[in-house]
């Protein structure tokens, strides 16, 4: 498991989630969930914000996980969310081009997390340095 990669993925996910919570059009436009002039309906914005907060919370959980077990659990939730999003968006987005793009992005992020979770750390990172012997009196 590459902890640093997973934490970076978490931080990026949290940042994106927060950005979409503030500006839902960041997700609505590439998903085709806008009107003819590119505006996001208030109902659409309301529907997208919980997903954005989910991503922000899950990303923060990955970035700030206090130990490997917590990081693995947060990553598993991230992977499930990404692949779940891919299935949901493939079935519901209005246009084929938007479905293809949204599925590709969701699967790519999920696969990135899977790869970081499944990969081995570099050999140097696996070694724990031996602490120096304690200093004793004169």
Coordinates of C-alpha atoms in Angstrom, one line a residue:
X1 CA 0.0 0.0 0.0
X2 CA 1.3 3.4 -1.0
X3 CA 0.2 5.5 1.9
X4 CA 1.5 8.8 0.5
X5 CA -0.3 8.2 -2.8
X6 CA -3.6 7.4 -1.0
X7 CA -3.3 10.5 1.1
X8 CA -2.7 12.6 -2.0
X9 CA -5.7 11.0 -3.7
X10 CA -7.7 11.8 -0.6
X11 CA -6.6 15.4 -0.5
X12 CA -7.4 15.9 -4.2
X13 CA -10.8 14.3 -3.7
X14 CA -11.5 16.5 -0.7
X15 CA -10.5 19.6 -2.6
X16 CA -12.7 18.7 -5.6
X17 CA -15.6 17.8 -3.3
X18 CA -15.4 21.2 -1.5
X19 CA -15.1 23.0 -4.9
X20 CA -18.3 21.3 -6.2
X21 CA -20.1 22.0 -2.9
X22 CA -19.5 25.7 -3.5
X23 CA -19.8 25.6 -7.3
X24 CA -22.0 22.6 -8.4
X25 CA -21.6 23.6 -12.0
X26 CA -18.1 22.1 -11.9
X27 CA -19.7 18.7 -11.9
X28 CA -23.0 19.6 -13.6
X29 CA -21.5 21.0 -16.8
X30 CA -19.3 18.1 -17.8
X31 CA -22.2 15.8 -16.8
X32 CA -24.6 17.5 -19.1
X33 CA -26.9 18.6 -16.2
X34 CA -27.3 22.2 -17.3
X35 CA -30.0 24.0 -19.4
X36 CA -29.5 25.2 -23.0
X37 CA -27.5 28.2 -21.8
X38 CA -25.3 26.3 -19.5
X39 CA -27.0 27.2 -16.2
X40 CA -27.5 24.8 -13.4
X41 CA -31.1 24.5 -12.1
X42 CA -31.3 25.1 -8.3
X43 CA -32.8 21.5 -7.9
X44 CA -29.7 20.1 -9.7
X45 CA -27.3 22.1 -7.5
X46 CA -29.2 20.8 -4.4
X47 CA -28.9 17.2 -5.7
X48 CA -25.2 17.5 -6.4
X49 CA -24.1 19.1 -3.2
X50 CA -24.5 15.9 -1.0
X51 CA -22.3 14.0 -3.4
X52 CA -19.8 16.8 -3.2
X53 CA -19.8 16.7 0.7
X54 CA -19.5 12.9 0.6
X55 CA -16.4 13.3 -1.6
X56 CA -15.0 16.0 0.7
X57 CA -15.6 14.0 3.8
X58 CA -14.2 10.8 2.3
X59 CA -11.2 12.6 0.9
X60 CA -10.4 14.1 4.3
X61 CA -10.8 10.7 5.9
X62 CA -8.1 9.4 3.6
X63 CA -5.8 12.3 3.9
X64 CA -6.0 12.5 7.7
X65 CA -6.4 8.8 8.6
X66 CA -4.5 8.2 11.8
X67 CA -3.3 4.7 10.9
X68 CA -3.1 2.2 8.1
X69 CA -6.3 0.4 9.0
X70 CA -8.3 3.7 9.0
X71 CA -6.6 4.6 5.6
X72 CA -7.6 1.3 4.1
X73 CA -11.2 1.6 5.3
X74 CA -11.5 5.2 4.0
X75 CA -9.9 4.1 0.7
X76 CA -12.4 1.2 0.4
X77 CA -15.2 3.6 0.8
X78 CA -13.7 5.9 -1.9
X79 CA -13.3 3.0 -4.3
X80 CA -16.9 1.9 -3.7
X81 CA -18.1 5.5 -4.2
X82 CA -16.2 5.9 -7.5
X83 CA -17.4 2.6 -8.9
X84 CA -20.9 3.2 -7.7
X85 CA -20.9 6.6 -9.3
X86 CA -19.8 5.0 -12.6
X87 CA -22.7 2.6 -12.5
X88 CA -25.2 5.3 -11.5
X89 CA -24.0 7.9 -14.0
X90 CA -23.9 5.3 -16.9
X91 CA -27.5 4.5 -16.3
X92 CA -28.9 8.0 -15.7
X93 CA -27.0 10.8 -17.5
X94 CA -29.0 12.2 -20.4
X95 CA -26.5 12.0 -23.3
X96 CA -24.2 9.3 -24.3
X97 CA -21.1 11.5 -24.5
X98 CA -21.7 12.7 -21.0
X99 CA -22.2 9.1 -19.8
X100 CA -18.9 8.0 -21.4
X101 CA -16.9 10.9 -19.9
X102 CA -18.4 10.6 -16.4
X103 CA -17.9 6.8 -16.3
X104 CA -14.3 7.2 -17.5
X105 CA -13.5 9.7 -14.8
X106 CA -15.2 7.7 -12.1
X107 CA -13.5 4.4 -13.1
X108 CA -10.1 6.1 -13.5
X109 CA -10.3 7.6 -9.9
X110 CA -11.4 4.3 -8.5
X111 CA -8.7 2.4 -10.4
X112 CA -6.1 4.9 -9.1
X113 CA -7.1 4.2 -5.6
X114 CA -7.1 0.4 -6.2
X115 CA -3.6 0.6 -7.7
X116 CA -2.3 2.7 -4.8
X117 CA -3.9 0.3 -2.2
X118 CA -2.6 -2.8 -3.9
X119 CA 0.9 -1.6 -4.7
X120 CA 3.9 -2.3 -2.5
X121 CA 5.9 0.6 -1.1
X122 CA 9.5 1.1 -2.3
X123 CA 11.9 -1.3 -0.6
X124 CA 13.5 1.6 1.3
X125 CA 10.2 2.7 2.8
X126 CA 9.5 -0.8 4.1
X127 CA 12.6 -0.7 6.3
X128 CA 12.2 0.9 9.7
X129 CA 15.4 2.6 10.8
X130 CA 16.9 1.3 14.0
X131 CA 17.0 3.9 16.7
X132 CA 20.4 4.8 18.1
X133 CA 21.3 3.2 21.4
X134 CA 20.3 5.2 24.5
X135 CA 22.9 7.6 25.9
X136 CA 24.1 6.5 29.3
X137 CA 25.9 8.4 32.0
X138 CA 29.7 9.0 32.0

